[in-house]
Amino acid sequence: MRAKTERTAVWKIALFGVLAWVGGLMMPQPAQAEYADVVINNYADAAGMRPVVFPHWYHRIRFRCKVCHADLGFKFKAGGNKITMAKIIDGKFCGACHNGEISWSVENCGMCHSGIPGTPTHISGSTVQRLVAPAYKALDKNKQVQ
Amino acid sequence: MRDTIKGFAIAVSLSVMSTAAFAEGGVPLVAAASKPVTSAEITGSVPEKLNISKANVFNRLLKKIKDPNAPPPEDGIHDTANEATFALQPPKVAYEGWPRTEYGNHVDWVKALNDGLINPRYDRVDPEVEPFVMDLDIVRPVKASVPDVVFPHKPHTQWLHCSNCHPRIFVPQRGANQINMSAIILGEKCGVCHGKVSFPITTKSCKKCHSKPKPADWTPPLSEASVKNPWR
């Protein structure tokens, strides 16, 4: 009889173990967006729209960097282009393609404005952002011990 | 029979502990529930109470990437309350069958392009325009013991225009630019792109740039402080 209760106890432990293990798998994991996804949020939050998420990986399958960064004049700086909807509907920046001809048109607000509200402008997975401490700065040549 | 069950229970409890250790914040799941029996208590082989402080978790600073190509709804920057988030393409679907790497997008863009797996446009509207590719390697000797740097124009001009680099980032003249690793990591020089969009700087990628081995008789120069050291 005693042996039986003990066995149930062991089973309970085993069951708990399985449940906790499954639970552990379902726990939210550290966020990891695709490398080079750009969140653009200079104005969106303030205007009550979700921030914009621009996926580099998706666009570079279709276009070389040259198209956007030389021809269309996107500067190499997240948030550095001061993009607004007025410029987009005038055919600048995203609007050079998201015009219903090269790609779907601007009425698909949610496709671009898909970020979590409050996310600051940044480029995800960048080396600087992943450093565990501020980056090492080179010695100033003048201040080096002679 | 009982031994098998016990063994199973221990194994499961151990797996619970390891899962808990991986979870963010390192809060052990076992302690969270109404104090169940631990494997230590079952076997009696380990001190009754392991009182390891949270300050001494194994990885205090290392953050491991769970899924480098997570689908948009699970990647932590896309809002799941937005229906269109679910219409976006998961990267893994696009990368199917591509050469993989261990950093960045975890795919080898140079190889994918050269193998003809992708053919991105060089012109916004005309898919026929061919890129102006220049095959010129620039070797940059490095003072440190790491292999010398070879800058290949070919993979760059396949993607970029000369004006993306010249003259704002680099003066187009061999050796005319001061480049060092700290600047690159901080996002200047090569780091304008590498570490943002093109492959990043990690231990696994050093040799992509540092690709020319040093001569066999090369030894690192001794620092002044060591040469002049009076206690030597």
Tab-separated table of C-alpha atoms in Angstrom:
chain	number	residue	atom	x	y	z
A	1	MET	CA	0.000	0.000	0.000
A	2	ARG	CA	2.766	2.370	1.060
A	3	ALA	CA	4.688	1.613	-2.100
A	4	LYS	CA	1.647	2.582	-4.149
A	5	THR	CA	1.287	6.077	-2.627
A	6	GLU	CA	4.982	6.656	-3.161
A	7	ARG	CA	4.625	5.669	-6.763
A	8	THR	CA	1.769	8.174	-7.273
A	9	ALA	CA	3.987	10.816	-5.700
A	10	VAL	CA	6.741	10.065	-8.204
A	11	TRP	CA	4.215	10.237	-11.013
A	12	LYS	CA	3.066	13.605	-9.771
A	13	ILE	CA	6.630	14.847	-9.887
A	14	ALA	CA	7.013	13.488	-13.394
A	15	LEU	CA	3.772	15.124	-14.510
A	16	PHE	CA	4.780	18.399	-12.927
A	17	GLY	CA	8.141	18.134	-14.673
A	18	VAL	CA	6.530	17.633	-18.081
A	19	LEU	CA	4.096	20.502	-17.515
A	20	ALA	CA	6.811	22.865	-16.332
A	21	TRP	CA	9.011	21.883	-19.281
A	22	VAL	CA	6.216	22.593	-21.774
A	23	GLY	CA	5.503	25.828	-19.886
A	24	GLY	CA	9.162	26.770	-20.169
A	25	LEU	CA	9.014	26.355	-23.938
A	26	MET	CA	5.981	28.630	-24.112
A	27	MET	CA	7.549	31.397	-22.017
A	28	PRO	CA	8.232	34.558	-24.021
A	29	GLN	CA	11.792	34.410	-25.357
A	30	PRO	CA	14.123	37.415	-25.686
A	31	ALA	CA	13.010	39.463	-28.682
A	32	GLN	CA	15.114	38.993	-31.794
A	33	ALA	CA	14.018	40.805	-34.904
A	34	GLU	CA	15.530	39.928	-38.281
A	35	TYR	CA	18.967	41.495	-38.780
A	36	ALA	CA	18.816	44.953	-40.443
A	37	ASP	CA	15.069	45.536	-39.947
A	38	VAL	CA	14.794	49.333	-39.498
A	39	VAL	CA	12.203	50.803	-37.120
A	40	ILE	CA	11.403	54.392	-38.191
A	41	ASN	CA	9.611	56.430	-35.535
A	42	ASN	CA	10.430	60.126	-35.885
A	43	TYR	CA	6.774	61.174	-36.145
A	44	ALA	CA	4.553	58.067	-36.281
A	45	ASP	CA	3.945	57.636	-32.535
A	46	ALA	CA	3.214	61.329	-32.082
A	47	ALA	CA	0.641	61.165	-34.888
A	48	GLY	CA	-1.053	58.122	-33.365
A	49	MET	CA	0.270	55.627	-35.940
A	50	ARG	CA	2.338	52.526	-35.172
A	51	PRO	CA	6.057	52.981	-35.961
A	52	VAL	CA	7.202	51.846	-39.429
A	53	VAL	CA	9.215	48.641	-39.839
A	54	PHE	CA	11.360	48.518	-42.993
A	55	PRO	CA	12.730	45.015	-43.771
A	56	HIS	CA	16.124	45.250	-45.540
A	57	TRP	CA	16.290	41.496	-46.148
A	58	TYR	CA	13.026	41.544	-48.082
A	59	HIS	CA	13.960	44.512	-50.263
A	60	ARG	CA	17.521	43.409	-51.017
A	61	ILE	CA	16.174	40.197	-52.572
A	62	ARG	CA	14.429	42.492	-55.091
A	63	PHE	CA	16.745	45.524	-55.361
A	64	ARG	CA	20.465	46.250	-55.001
A	65	CYS	CA	21.428	48.809	-52.361
A	66	LYS	CA	22.281	51.214	-55.215
A	67	VAL	CA	18.615	51.693	-56.165
A	68	CYS	CA	17.631	53.135	-52.777
A	69	HIS	CA	20.893	54.516	-51.443
A	70	ALA	CA	22.217	56.114	-54.658
A	71	ASP	CA	19.246	56.657	-57.028
A	72	LEU	CA	16.503	57.411	-54.475
A	73	GLY	CA	18.825	59.204	-52.069
A	74	PHE	CA	18.157	57.296	-48.829
A	75	LYS	CA	20.978	58.296	-46.459
A	76	PHE	CA	22.764	55.539	-44.501
A	77	LYS	CA	21.115	56.539	-41.233
A	78	ALA	CA	18.061	55.071	-39.528
A	79	GLY	CA	15.607	57.940	-39.106
A	80	GLY	CA	17.990	60.260	-40.928
A	81	ASN	CA	15.823	60.871	-43.982
A	82	LYS	CA	12.912	62.673	-42.289
A	83	ILE	CA	10.374	60.643	-44.273
A	84	THR	CA	6.762	61.865	-44.062
A	85	MET	CA	3.532	60.762	-45.740
A	86	ALA	CA	3.484	63.981	-47.772
A	87	LYS	CA	6.837	63.049	-49.355
A	88	ILE	CA	5.688	59.453	-49.892
A	89	ILE	CA	2.559	60.418	-51.840
A	90	ASP	CA	4.725	62.808	-53.885
A	91	GLY	CA	6.664	59.744	-55.063
A	92	LYS	CA	9.719	60.200	-52.880
A	93	PHE	CA	11.372	57.602	-50.589
A	94	CYS	CA	9.032	54.602	-50.078
A	95	GLY	CA	6.616	56.312	-52.452
A	96	ALA	CA	8.970	55.810	-55.413
A	97	CYS	CA	7.874	52.156	-55.398
A	98	HIS	CA	4.843	51.855	-53.123
A	99	ASN	CA	2.674	53.528	-55.737
A	100	GLY	CA	0.558	50.684	-57.085
A	101	GLU	CA	2.922	50.116	-60.016
A	102	ILE	CA	6.203	48.676	-58.740
A	103	SER	CA	4.727	47.585	-55.431
A	104	TRP	CA	1.402	47.787	-53.585
A	105	SER	CA	0.126	51.261	-52.893
A	106	VAL	CA	0.106	53.408	-49.735
A	107	GLU	CA	-3.448	52.644	-48.655
A	108	ASN	CA	-2.036	49.478	-47.057
A	109	CYS	CA	-1.125	51.464	-43.950
A	110	GLY	CA	-0.690	48.401	-41.714
A	111	MET	CA	1.946	46.790	-43.943
A	112	CYS	CA	4.448	49.571	-43.152
A	113	HIS	CA	3.019	50.840	-39.848
A	114	SER	CA	3.412	47.457	-38.141
A	115	GLY	CA	5.778	48.191	-35.227
A	116	ILE	CA	4.991	47.966	-31.529
A	117	PRO	CA	3.987	51.483	-30.360
A	118	GLY	CA	6.753	53.220	-28.438
A	119	THR	CA	9.631	51.399	-30.183
A	120	PRO	CA	12.407	53.951	-30.809
A	121	THR	CA	14.041	54.464	-34.216
A	122	HIS	CA	16.838	51.892	-34.595
A	123	ILE	CA	18.297	49.184	-36.826
A	124	SER	CA	17.932	45.745	-35.278
A	125	GLY	CA	20.780	43.369	-34.530
A	126	SER	CA	23.475	45.986	-35.130
A	127	THR	CA	26.970	45.310	-33.791
A	128	VAL	CA	27.010	48.460	-31.615
A	129	GLN	CA	23.666	47.558	-30.100
A	130	ARG	CA	24.822	44.049	-29.217
A	131	LEU	CA	27.975	45.137	-27.338
A	132	VAL	CA	27.784	44.229	-23.645
A	133	ALA	CA	29.669	47.411	-22.673
A	134	PRO	CA	30.407	50.702	-24.440
A	135	ALA	CA	32.753	50.146	-27.355
A	136	TYR	CA	36.516	50.280	-26.942
A	137	LYS	CA	37.924	53.597	-28.083
A	138	ALA	CA	41.376	53.773	-29.655
A	139	LEU	CA	44.131	55.532	-27.715
A	140	ASP	CA	44.644	59.164	-28.609
A	141	LYS	CA	48.053	59.259	-30.318
A	142	ASN	CA	49.066	62.415	-28.388
A	143	LYS	CA	48.132	60.982	-25.009
A	144	GLN	CA	50.047	57.721	-25.428
A	145	VAL	CA	52.969	57.113	-23.071
A	146	GLN	CA	56.177	58.078	-24.862
B	1	MET	CA	9.778	-0.450	-12.370
B	2	ARG	CA	9.958	2.130	-9.571
B	3	ASP	CA	13.560	2.819	-10.422
B	4	THR	CA	12.650	3.582	-14.007
B	5	ILE	CA	9.955	5.979	-12.894
B	6	LYS	CA	12.348	7.647	-10.476
B	7	GLY	CA	14.961	7.937	-13.205
B	8	PHE	CA	12.395	9.480	-15.498
B	9	ALA	CA	11.311	11.959	-12.843
B	10	ILE	CA	14.912	12.990	-12.217
B	11	ALA	CA	15.603	13.411	-15.902
B	12	VAL	CA	12.495	15.540	-16.323
B	13	SER	CA	13.304	17.682	-13.293
B	14	LEU	CA	16.801	18.237	-14.656
B	15	SER	CA	15.415	19.282	-18.017
B	16	VAL	CA	13.109	21.693	-16.176
B	17	MET	CA	16.108	23.207	-14.456
B	18	SER	CA	18.024	23.616	-17.695
B	19	THR	CA	15.019	25.180	-19.448
B	20	ALA	CA	14.614	27.550	-16.535
B	21	ALA	CA	18.254	28.541	-16.753
B	22	PHE	CA	17.783	29.489	-20.419
B	23	ALA	CA	14.654	31.530	-19.817
B	24	GLU	CA	15.274	35.268	-19.689
B	25	GLY	CA	16.138	36.598	-16.284
B	26	GLY	CA	17.167	33.112	-15.237
B	27	VAL	CA	14.256	32.787	-12.768
B	28	PRO	CA	14.108	29.086	-11.973
B	29	LEU	CA	10.654	27.738	-12.768
B	30	VAL	CA	10.963	25.133	-10.019
B	31	ALA	CA	11.095	27.770	-7.330
B	32	ALA	CA	8.157	29.631	-8.825
B	33	ALA	CA	5.700	26.753	-8.281
B	34	SER	CA	4.610	25.621	-4.806
B	35	LYS	CA	8.029	24.204	-3.966
B	36	PRO	CA	8.092	20.777	-5.608
B	37	VAL	CA	10.653	18.081	-4.849
B	38	THR	CA	13.972	18.759	-6.567
B	39	SER	CA	16.218	16.133	-8.082
B	40	ALA	CA	18.685	16.841	-5.282
B	41	GLU	CA	16.111	15.875	-2.686
B	42	ILE	CA	15.232	12.682	-4.547
B	43	THR	CA	18.797	11.477	-4.940
B	44	GLY	CA	20.092	13.027	-1.735
B	45	SER	CA	23.489	13.297	-3.424
B	46	VAL	CA	23.666	17.098	-3.480
B	47	PRO	CA	23.425	19.467	-0.471
B	48	GLU	CA	19.770	19.911	0.526
B	49	LYS	CA	19.500	23.537	-0.380
B	50	LEU	CA	21.510	25.046	-3.218
B	51	ASN	CA	21.339	28.705	-2.396
B	52	ILE	CA	22.888	30.141	-5.553
B	53	SER	CA	22.416	33.895	-5.722
B	54	LYS	CA	20.849	35.399	-8.822
B	55	ALA	CA	23.981	37.536	-9.181
B	56	ASN	CA	25.901	34.363	-10.039
B	57	VAL	CA	23.958	32.994	-12.985
B	58	PHE	CA	26.222	31.249	-15.468
B	59	ASN	CA	25.868	33.786	-18.290
B	60	ARG	CA	25.548	37.203	-16.738
B	61	LEU	CA	26.124	39.133	-19.977
B	62	LEU	CA	25.945	36.732	-22.909
B	63	LYS	CA	22.578	36.920	-24.638
B	64	LYS	CA	21.970	33.981	-26.918
B	65	ILE	CA	19.827	34.493	-30.001
B	66	LYS	CA	16.881	32.103	-29.807
B	67	ASP	CA	15.734	32.305	-33.422
B	68	PRO	CA	17.703	34.611	-35.728
B	69	ASN	CA	15.033	34.453	-38.451
B	70	ALA	CA	11.878	34.677	-36.333
B	71	PRO	CA	8.639	35.296	-38.268
B	72	PRO	CA	7.362	38.914	-37.944
B	73	PRO	CA	4.622	38.210	-35.348
B	74	GLU	CA	7.200	36.637	-32.999
B	75	ASP	CA	10.201	38.897	-33.515
B	76	GLY	CA	9.537	41.423	-30.763
B	77	ILE	CA	9.270	44.551	-32.934
B	78	HIS	CA	6.066	43.821	-34.908
B	79	ASP	CA	2.724	44.511	-33.218
B	80	THR	CA	0.505	41.409	-33.176
B	81	ALA	CA	-2.563	43.618	-32.647
B	82	ASN	CA	-1.961	44.789	-36.247
B	83	GLU	CA	-3.607	42.352	-38.680
B	84	ALA	CA	-1.230	43.160	-41.543
B	85	THR	CA	1.671	41.867	-39.401
B	86	PHE	CA	0.421	38.373	-40.269
B	87	ALA	CA	0.520	39.156	-44.005
B	88	LEU	CA	4.285	39.842	-43.880
B	89	GLN	CA	6.616	37.142	-45.171
B	90	PRO	CA	8.625	35.137	-42.621
B	91	PRO	CA	12.348	35.345	-43.592
B	92	LYS	CA	12.805	31.562	-43.403
B	93	VAL	CA	10.322	31.063	-46.220
B	94	ALA	CA	12.428	33.284	-48.487
B	95	TYR	CA	15.776	31.809	-47.376
B	96	GLU	CA	14.717	28.198	-48.118
B	97	GLY	CA	17.646	26.318	-49.669
B	98	TRP	CA	20.103	29.222	-49.503
B	99	PRO	CA	23.738	29.004	-48.306
B	100	ARG	CA	23.756	29.755	-44.554
B	101	THR	CA	26.179	31.675	-42.311
B	102	GLU	CA	26.329	32.027	-38.533
B	103	TYR	CA	25.779	35.792	-38.316
B	104	GLY	CA	23.647	38.654	-39.614
B	105	ASN	CA	20.682	37.358	-41.588
B	106	HIS	CA	22.330	33.925	-41.278
B	107	VAL	CA	22.469	33.699	-45.073
B	108	ASP	CA	25.404	34.263	-47.437
B	109	TRP	CA	24.191	37.097	-49.665
B	110	VAL	CA	27.340	37.108	-51.819
B	111	LYS	CA	26.984	33.417	-52.609
B	112	ALA	CA	23.211	33.616	-53.080
B	113	LEU	CA	23.798	36.332	-55.680
B	114	ASN	CA	26.674	34.564	-57.446
B	115	ASP	CA	24.798	31.250	-57.511
B	116	GLY	CA	21.871	32.993	-59.191
B	117	LEU	CA	19.441	32.300	-56.324
B	118	ILE	CA	18.479	35.990	-56.397
B	119	ASN	CA	18.727	38.652	-59.088
B	120	PRO	CA	17.934	41.970	-57.426
B	121	ARG	CA	17.305	44.910	-59.755
B	122	TYR	CA	20.086	47.455	-60.274
B	123	ASP	CA	17.477	49.900	-61.571
B	124	ARG	CA	14.153	50.728	-59.931
B	125	VAL	CA	12.046	49.910	-63.002
B	126	ASP	CA	14.198	48.132	-65.601
B	127	PRO	CA	15.154	44.555	-64.601
B	128	GLU	CA	17.588	44.343	-67.555
B	129	VAL	CA	20.117	46.950	-66.355
B	130	GLU	CA	23.444	45.298	-65.501
B	131	PRO	CA	25.485	46.514	-62.511
B	132	PHE	CA	28.829	48.217	-63.158
B	133	VAL	CA	31.117	45.712	-61.451
B	134	MET	CA	34.786	46.474	-60.789
B	135	ASP	CA	37.157	43.679	-59.768
B	136	LEU	CA	39.918	45.384	-57.783
B	137	ASP	CA	41.267	44.017	-54.494
B	138	ILE	CA	42.893	46.402	-52.017
B	139	VAL	CA	45.227	44.770	-49.476
B	140	ARG	CA	45.573	46.569	-46.156
B	141	PRO	CA	48.449	45.284	-43.993
B	142	VAL	CA	47.508	45.066	-40.301
B	143	LYS	CA	49.978	45.714	-37.472
B	144	ALA	CA	48.298	43.182	-35.202
B	145	SER	CA	48.686	39.385	-35.423
B	146	VAL	CA	45.390	38.909	-37.274
B	147	PRO	CA	45.570	38.196	-41.034
B	148	ASP	CA	45.818	41.250	-43.320
B	149	VAL	CA	42.619	42.805	-44.676
B	150	VAL	CA	41.640	42.363	-48.305
B	151	PHE	CA	38.967	44.772	-49.476
B	152	PRO	CA	37.348	43.306	-52.618
B	153	HIS	CA	35.617	45.841	-54.906
B	154	LYS	CA	33.774	43.054	-56.748
B	155	PRO	CA	31.140	41.993	-54.173
B	156	HIS	CA	30.663	45.649	-53.248
B	157	THR	CA	30.109	47.003	-56.743
B	158	GLN	CA	27.692	44.128	-57.432
B	159	TRP	CA	25.398	45.718	-54.814
B	160	LEU	CA	26.475	49.333	-54.467
B	161	HIS	CA	27.363	52.373	-56.542
B	162	CYS	CA	30.848	53.954	-56.376
B	163	SER	CA	29.212	57.084	-54.927
B	164	ASN	CA	27.943	55.116	-51.909
B	165	CYS	CA	31.564	54.936	-50.676
B	166	HIS	CA	33.587	57.494	-52.665
B	167	PRO	CA	34.432	60.090	-51.553
B	168	ARG	CA	32.295	60.418	-48.381
B	169	ILE	CA	33.344	57.238	-46.576
B	170	PHE	CA	36.646	56.488	-48.366
B	171	VAL	CA	39.022	58.627	-50.435
B	172	PRO	CA	39.524	56.540	-53.610
B	173	GLN	CA	43.245	56.131	-53.141
B	174	ARG	CA	45.124	53.138	-51.790
B	175	GLY	CA	46.236	53.682	-48.181
B	176	ALA	CA	44.804	57.211	-48.005
B	177	ASN	CA	42.251	56.243	-45.351
B	178	GLN	CA	42.883	55.677	-41.648
B	179	ILE	CA	40.870	52.599	-40.666
B	180	ASN	CA	40.919	50.705	-37.377
B	181	MET	CA	38.719	48.133	-35.672
B	182	SER	CA	37.351	50.500	-33.010
B	183	ALA	CA	36.003	52.844	-35.676
B	184	ILE	CA	34.442	49.930	-37.555
B	185	ILE	CA	32.699	48.574	-34.437
B	186	LEU	CA	31.413	52.056	-33.654
B	187	GLY	CA	29.835	52.246	-37.113
B	188	GLU	CA	32.355	54.261	-39.113
B	189	LYS	CA	34.374	53.305	-42.250
B	190	CYS	CA	33.557	49.669	-43.127
B	191	GLY	CA	31.199	49.743	-40.125
B	192	VAL	CA	28.800	52.104	-41.905
B	193	CYS	CA	27.404	48.945	-43.527
B	194	HIS	CA	29.090	46.001	-41.766
B	195	GLY	CA	27.292	45.616	-38.458
B	196	LYS	CA	24.125	47.266	-39.747
B	197	VAL	CA	22.986	45.648	-43.012
B	198	SER	CA	25.889	43.725	-44.586
B	199	PHE	CA	27.501	40.971	-42.497
B	200	PRO	CA	28.240	42.098	-38.906
B	201	ILE	CA	31.414	41.988	-36.792
B	202	THR	CA	31.522	38.798	-34.723
B	203	THR	CA	34.214	36.225	-33.958
B	204	LYS	CA	32.787	34.071	-36.751
B	205	SER	CA	33.108	36.825	-39.392
B	206	CYS	CA	36.608	38.255	-38.674
B	207	LYS	CA	38.167	36.105	-41.396
B	208	LYS	CA	35.819	37.400	-44.085
B	209	CYS	CA	37.791	40.684	-44.033
B	210	HIS	CA	41.011	39.433	-42.417
B	211	SER	CA	41.579	36.944	-45.199
B	212	LYS	CA	45.257	37.242	-46.234
B	213	PRO	CA	47.495	35.145	-43.944
B	214	LYS	CA	50.628	36.772	-42.537
B	215	PRO	CA	54.045	35.619	-43.890
B	216	ALA	CA	55.368	32.561	-42.008
B	217	ASP	CA	58.210	34.538	-40.372
B	218	TRP	CA	55.929	37.321	-39.070
B	219	THR	CA	56.061	38.145	-35.351
B	220	PRO	CA	54.044	40.825	-33.578
B	221	PRO	CA	56.024	44.041	-32.879
B	222	LEU	CA	56.945	44.462	-29.185
B	223	SER	CA	55.385	47.409	-27.439
B	224	GLU	CA	57.679	50.213	-26.302
B	225	ALA	CA	56.742	49.682	-22.644
B	226	SER	CA	57.850	46.075	-22.894
B	227	VAL	CA	61.160	46.830	-24.661
B	228	LYS	CA	62.076	49.496	-22.080
B	229	ASN	CA	60.806	47.507	-19.087
B	230	PRO	CA	63.532	47.848	-16.364
B	231	TRP	CA	62.373	44.631	-14.617
B	232	ARG	CA	62.749	42.512	-17.711
